[in-house]
Coordinates of C-alpha atoms in Angstrom, one line a residue:
M1 CA 83.3 20.4 -51.6
K2 CA 82.5 20.4 -55.3
L3 CA 80.1 22.1 -57.6
R4 CA 77.8 19.5 -59.2
S5 CA 74.8 20.9 -61.0
I6 CA 72.3 23.7 -61.5
E7 CA 68.5 23.3 -61.5
L8 CA 66.5 25.6 -63.7
A9 CA 62.7 26.1 -64.1
L10 CA 61.4 27.3 -67.4
P11 CA 58.3 27.0 -69.7
D12 CA 59.7 24.5 -72.3
P13 CA 62.2 22.2 -70.7
A14 CA 62.1 19.8 -73.7
A15 CA 63.2 22.5 -76.2
A16 CA 66.0 23.6 -73.8
A17 CA 67.2 20.1 -73.5
D18 CA 67.1 19.5 -77.2
F19 CA 69.3 22.6 -77.8
M20 CA 71.8 21.6 -75.1
V21 CA 72.1 18.1 -76.5
D22 CA 71.8 18.6 -80.2
V23 CA 73.9 21.8 -80.5
W24 CA 75.8 22.4 -77.2
G25 CA 76.9 18.8 -76.8
L26 CA 75.6 17.5 -73.5
A27 CA 74.2 13.9 -73.3
R28 CA 70.7 13.0 -72.2
G29 CA 70.4 11.6 -68.7
E30 CA 67.0 10.8 -67.3
V31 CA 63.6 12.4 -67.6
R32 CA 61.6 12.3 -64.4
G33 CA 58.1 13.7 -64.8
T34 CA 58.5 17.0 -66.7
T35 CA 62.2 17.4 -65.6
H36 CA 65.0 16.8 -68.1
Y37 CA 68.4 15.9 -66.8
L38 CA 71.5 16.4 -69.0
R39 CA 75.0 15.1 -68.2
G40 CA 78.5 15.6 -69.4
S41 CA 81.3 13.0 -70.0
G42 CA 82.4 13.0 -66.3
G43 CA 81.0 11.1 -63.3
Y44 CA 78.1 13.3 -62.3
P45 CA 74.7 11.9 -63.1
Y46 CA 73.6 15.3 -64.5
L47 CA 74.9 18.9 -64.8
V48 CA 71.8 20.7 -65.7
A49 CA 68.1 20.0 -64.8
F50 CA 65.3 21.7 -66.7
E51 CA 62.0 21.6 -64.9
Q52 CA 58.7 22.7 -66.4
S53 CA 57.3 25.9 -65.0
D54 CA 55.1 28.8 -66.1
S55 CA 58.0 31.2 -65.5
E56 CA 61.8 31.0 -65.7
F57 CA 64.0 31.0 -62.5
V58 CA 66.9 29.3 -60.8
R59 CA 65.6 26.6 -58.5
T60 CA 68.9 25.6 -56.9
T61 CA 72.7 25.3 -57.5
T62 CA 74.0 22.1 -56.1
F63 CA 77.2 21.3 -54.3
V64 CA 78.3 17.9 -53.0
C65 CA 80.2 18.0 -49.7
S66 CA 81.4 15.9 -46.7
A67 CA 79.3 15.3 -43.6
D68 CA 81.5 17.6 -41.6
E69 CA 81.2 20.4 -44.1
L70 CA 77.4 20.0 -44.1
A71 CA 77.2 20.1 -40.3
G72 CA 79.3 23.3 -40.2
I73 CA 77.1 25.0 -42.8
A74 CA 73.9 23.9 -41.0
A75 CA 75.2 25.2 -37.6
R76 CA 76.3 28.6 -39.0
V77 CA 73.2 29.1 -41.1
T78 CA 71.0 28.3 -38.0
A79 CA 73.0 30.7 -35.8
L80 CA 72.4 33.6 -38.3
G81 CA 68.7 32.7 -39.0
W82 CA 69.1 32.4 -42.7
P83 CA 66.2 30.8 -44.5
A84 CA 67.0 27.1 -45.0
T85 CA 65.4 23.7 -45.1
P86 CA 66.5 20.0 -44.8
T87 CA 66.2 18.2 -48.2
V88 CA 66.2 14.8 -49.6
S89 CA 67.1 14.9 -53.3
A90 CA 64.7 13.5 -55.8
D91 CA 67.1 14.1 -58.6
P92 CA 69.5 11.5 -60.2
G93 CA 72.3 10.8 -57.7
E94 CA 69.9 11.3 -54.8
G95 CA 71.6 12.4 -51.5
Q96 CA 70.4 14.5 -48.6
G97 CA 71.4 17.7 -47.1
V98 CA 70.1 21.3 -46.9
I99 CA 69.0 24.2 -49.1
V100 CA 70.2 27.6 -48.0
E101 CA 68.8 30.9 -49.2
L102 CA 71.5 33.6 -49.3
P103 CA 70.6 37.2 -48.4
E104 CA 70.2 38.2 -52.0
G105 CA 68.1 35.2 -52.8
E106 CA 70.5 32.7 -54.3
L107 CA 69.5 29.1 -53.4
L108 CA 72.4 26.8 -52.8
R109 CA 71.9 23.1 -52.1
F110 CA 74.5 21.1 -50.2
L111 CA 74.3 17.3 -50.4
V112 CA 76.0 14.3 -48.8
G113 CA 75.6 10.7 -49.9
A114 CA 75.0 11.6 -53.6
T115 CA 76.2 9.0 -56.0
E116 CA 78.2 9.3 -59.2
V117 CA 78.0 7.3 -62.4
A118 CA 80.6 5.9 -64.9
P119 CA 82.1 8.5 -67.2
I120 CA 81.2 8.2 -70.9
A121 CA 83.1 8.9 -74.1
G122 CA 82.6 12.3 -75.7
H123 CA 81.6 12.9 -79.3
P124 CA 84.1 11.8 -81.9
K125 CA 86.0 14.6 -83.7
A126 CA 84.4 13.6 -87.0
S127 CA 81.0 14.6 -85.6
R128 CA 82.3 18.2 -85.1
K129 CA 80.5 18.2 -81.7
V130 CA 82.1 18.5 -78.3
M131 CA 80.9 17.3 -74.9
P132 CA 81.5 19.2 -71.7
V133 CA 83.0 17.2 -68.8
K134 CA 81.3 19.0 -65.9
L135 CA 80.4 22.4 -64.6
T136 CA 83.4 24.5 -63.8
H137 CA 81.5 27.5 -62.2
V138 CA 78.1 29.2 -61.8
V139 CA 78.3 32.9 -61.5
F140 CA 75.6 35.1 -59.9
N141 CA 74.9 38.8 -60.3
A142 CA 74.8 40.6 -57.0
I143 CA 73.4 43.8 -55.6
D144 CA 76.4 43.9 -53.2
A145 CA 79.1 41.6 -54.4
E146 CA 81.5 42.5 -51.6
A147 CA 78.9 41.6 -48.9
S148 CA 78.1 38.4 -50.7
G149 CA 81.7 37.4 -50.8
H150 CA 82.2 38.0 -47.1
L151 CA 79.1 36.1 -46.2
I152 CA 79.8 33.1 -48.3
E153 CA 83.2 32.9 -46.6
D154 CA 82.0 33.3 -43.0
V155 CA 78.9 31.1 -43.3
L156 CA 79.4 28.6 -46.0
G157 CA 83.2 28.1 -45.6
F158 CA 84.1 29.2 -49.1
R159 CA 87.1 31.5 -49.8
V160 CA 87.5 34.6 -51.9
S161 CA 90.2 34.1 -54.5
D162 CA 90.3 37.4 -56.2
R163 CA 88.5 40.7 -56.6
T164 CA 88.3 42.7 -59.8
R165 CA 86.4 45.8 -60.8
G166 CA 83.6 43.5 -62.1
M167 CA 83.5 40.4 -59.8
V168 CA 84.3 38.8 -56.5
F169 CA 85.6 35.3 -57.3
V170 CA 85.0 32.5 -54.7
R171 CA 86.3 28.9 -54.4
C172 CA 85.1 25.9 -52.4
N173 CA 88.2 23.7 -53.2
D174 CA 91.5 24.2 -55.0
A175 CA 90.0 25.4 -58.2
H176 CA 90.3 29.2 -58.4
H177 CA 86.5 29.7 -58.4
S178 CA 83.4 27.6 -58.4
T179 CA 81.2 30.7 -58.2
A180 CA 81.6 34.4 -58.3
F181 CA 79.5 37.5 -57.6
A182 CA 79.3 40.1 -60.4
R183 CA 79.0 43.8 -59.3
A184 CA 75.7 44.2 -61.2
G185 CA 73.4 46.1 -58.9
F186 CA 70.7 43.3 -59.1
A187 CA 70.5 39.7 -58.2
S188 CA 70.2 37.0 -60.9
L189 CA 72.0 34.2 -62.7
N190 CA 75.0 35.7 -64.6
H191 CA 76.2 32.6 -66.4
I192 CA 76.8 28.8 -66.3
A193 CA 80.3 27.6 -67.3
F194 CA 81.0 24.1 -68.7
E195 CA 84.4 22.6 -68.4
M196 CA 85.9 21.2 -71.6
D197 CA 88.7 18.7 -72.0
D198 CA 91.2 21.3 -73.3
L199 CA 91.7 24.4 -75.4
D200 CA 91.1 22.4 -78.6
A201 CA 87.7 21.3 -77.3
V202 CA 86.7 24.9 -76.6
M203 CA 87.7 26.0 -80.2
R204 CA 86.0 23.0 -81.8
G205 CA 82.9 23.9 -79.7
I206 CA 83.0 27.4 -81.2
G207 CA 83.2 26.0 -84.7
N208 CA 80.3 23.7 -84.1
M209 CA 78.2 26.5 -82.7
R210 CA 79.1 28.6 -85.8
D211 CA 78.0 25.7 -88.0
H212 CA 74.6 26.0 -86.2
G213 CA 74.4 29.7 -86.7
F214 CA 75.5 30.9 -83.3
A215 CA 78.4 33.4 -82.9
P216 CA 80.0 34.0 -79.5
A217 CA 78.6 36.8 -77.4
W218 CA 82.1 37.1 -76.0
G219 CA 85.2 35.1 -76.9
P220 CA 87.3 33.3 -77.5
G221 CA 89.6 34.8 -74.9
R222 CA 91.5 34.1 -71.8
H223 CA 90.5 35.6 -68.4
G224 CA 92.9 37.0 -65.9
P225 CA 91.6 35.5 -62.6
G226 CA 91.4 31.8 -63.1
D227 CA 93.5 31.9 -66.3
N228 CA 90.7 30.0 -68.2
V229 CA 89.9 30.2 -71.9
Y230 CA 86.3 31.0 -72.6
A231 CA 83.6 31.5 -75.2
Y232 CA 80.2 32.8 -74.0
Y233 CA 76.9 32.3 -75.8
I234 CA 73.3 33.4 -75.2
A235 CA 71.2 30.3 -75.2
P236 CA 68.0 30.5 -77.2
F237 CA 66.0 29.6 -74.1
G238 CA 67.6 32.5 -72.2
P239 CA 70.7 32.2 -70.0
V240 CA 74.3 32.8 -70.8
I241 CA 76.4 29.6 -71.1
E242 CA 80.1 29.3 -71.5
Y243 CA 82.6 26.8 -72.9
S244 CA 85.7 27.0 -70.7
T245 CA 89.0 25.2 -70.0
P246 CA 89.6 24.4 -66.3
V247 CA 90.4 27.3 -64.1
E248 CA 93.8 27.3 -62.5
K249 CA 94.4 25.4 -59.2
V250 CA 95.5 27.6 -56.3
P251 CA 97.1 26.7 -53.0
A252 CA 95.3 27.1 -49.6
D253 CA 97.4 30.1 -48.8
Y254 CA 96.6 31.9 -52.1
V255 CA 96.5 35.6 -51.5
A256 CA 93.4 37.2 -52.9
G257 CA 94.0 39.9 -55.5
A258 CA 92.5 43.4 -55.4
P259 CA 90.8 45.2 -58.4
D260 CA 94.0 47.1 -59.1
D261 CA 95.8 43.8 -59.6
W262 CA 93.6 42.9 -62.5
T263 CA 93.6 45.7 -65.0
W264 CA 94.0 45.6 -68.8
P265 CA 95.4 48.1 -71.3
D266 CA 92.9 50.4 -72.9
K267 CA 90.4 48.7 -75.2
R268 CA 91.3 45.2 -73.9
I269 CA 89.0 43.1 -71.6
D270 CA 91.0 39.9 -71.3
Q271 CA 94.6 38.6 -71.7
W272 CA 94.4 38.1 -75.5
G273 CA 92.4 41.1 -76.6
V274 CA 91.2 39.4 -79.8
S275 CA 87.4 39.3 -79.4
D276 CA 84.5 41.6 -79.1
K277 CA 81.8 41.5 -76.4
D278 CA 78.0 42.0 -76.8
F279 CA 77.6 44.0 -73.7
A280 CA 73.9 44.8 -74.3
G281 CA 72.8 41.4 -75.3
L282 CA 74.6 39.7 -72.4
R283 CA 73.1 42.2 -70.0
V284 CA 69.6 41.3 -71.0
A285 CA 70.3 37.6 -70.8
E286 CA 71.9 38.0 -67.4
E287 CA 68.8 39.5 -65.9
R288 CA 66.4 36.8 -67.0
F289 CA 66.8 34.1 -64.5
R290 CA 66.1 35.2 -61.0
F291 CA 65.8 33.1 -57.8
R292 CA 62.7 31.7 -56.3
R293 CA 62.1 29.3 -53.4
D294 CA 59.0 27.2 -53.2
W295 CA 59.5 26.0 -49.6
E296 CA 59.1 27.4 -46.1
P297 CA 62.1 27.6 -43.8
Q298 CA 62.5 24.7 -41.5
P299 CA 64.8 23.9 -38.6
L300 CA 67.9 22.1 -39.8
G301 CA 68.2 19.9 -36.7
H302 CA 72.0 19.8 -36.8

């Protein structure tokens, strides 16, 4: 199973798309109706979709999976009575599957039969721009992160990789995490992380953002769990977005760490300890995009 894309609804999708292309570095994909699809250099037809809406919310977060994985999810979701619906994707890449609403409202879409596209070249260094390859993780704020971690393991077949005082990290393949649940006390989108080619691409991305008047809200730094380098920004249209290097690969028998395994010296919040963090600004941005479903639950017919 792999994380593919996130679908957001917001009042001005064209302006959001312009920022993510002209400044952040994504490439334009398709426009279908009022929905703008943006891609990276990798093989997915899009990474982010911006759909026009009077209000802002997360429509879905999309994973591509095998037929066996989809059948297992459908059976377990049905047994528990979670809200869900069959779906045929109208987005680039198409595919069919199910949308599942988690107990705190997160809407995860699982697709089979989705197609990929040919990779494209990123921006030349002389342009100063960088192009993300794909999404590396989408993190949610949770009212009860522990419960969310247990449920996503038991029902969706994910695995908890690590627990810290701030988050429960969860994987769906050998990447340390494709999502995580922050111990926030409320349910919303925490941030969207874009995988870059390497550390140099992250640093050049920071430089390009600075050229456009944007300073990191946190970073650059290196996390403990996942060991990835990061730089977080608050996008002008609301959410927190991150440049990141790939998270570490872990074996199937990786033993999940506990909060006491991931502590830092006083006044340090990552491995490097070289950057400040805009706690207040990030908190406001992390509360903006909640979850909303616009469908009624239907039998999955597994």
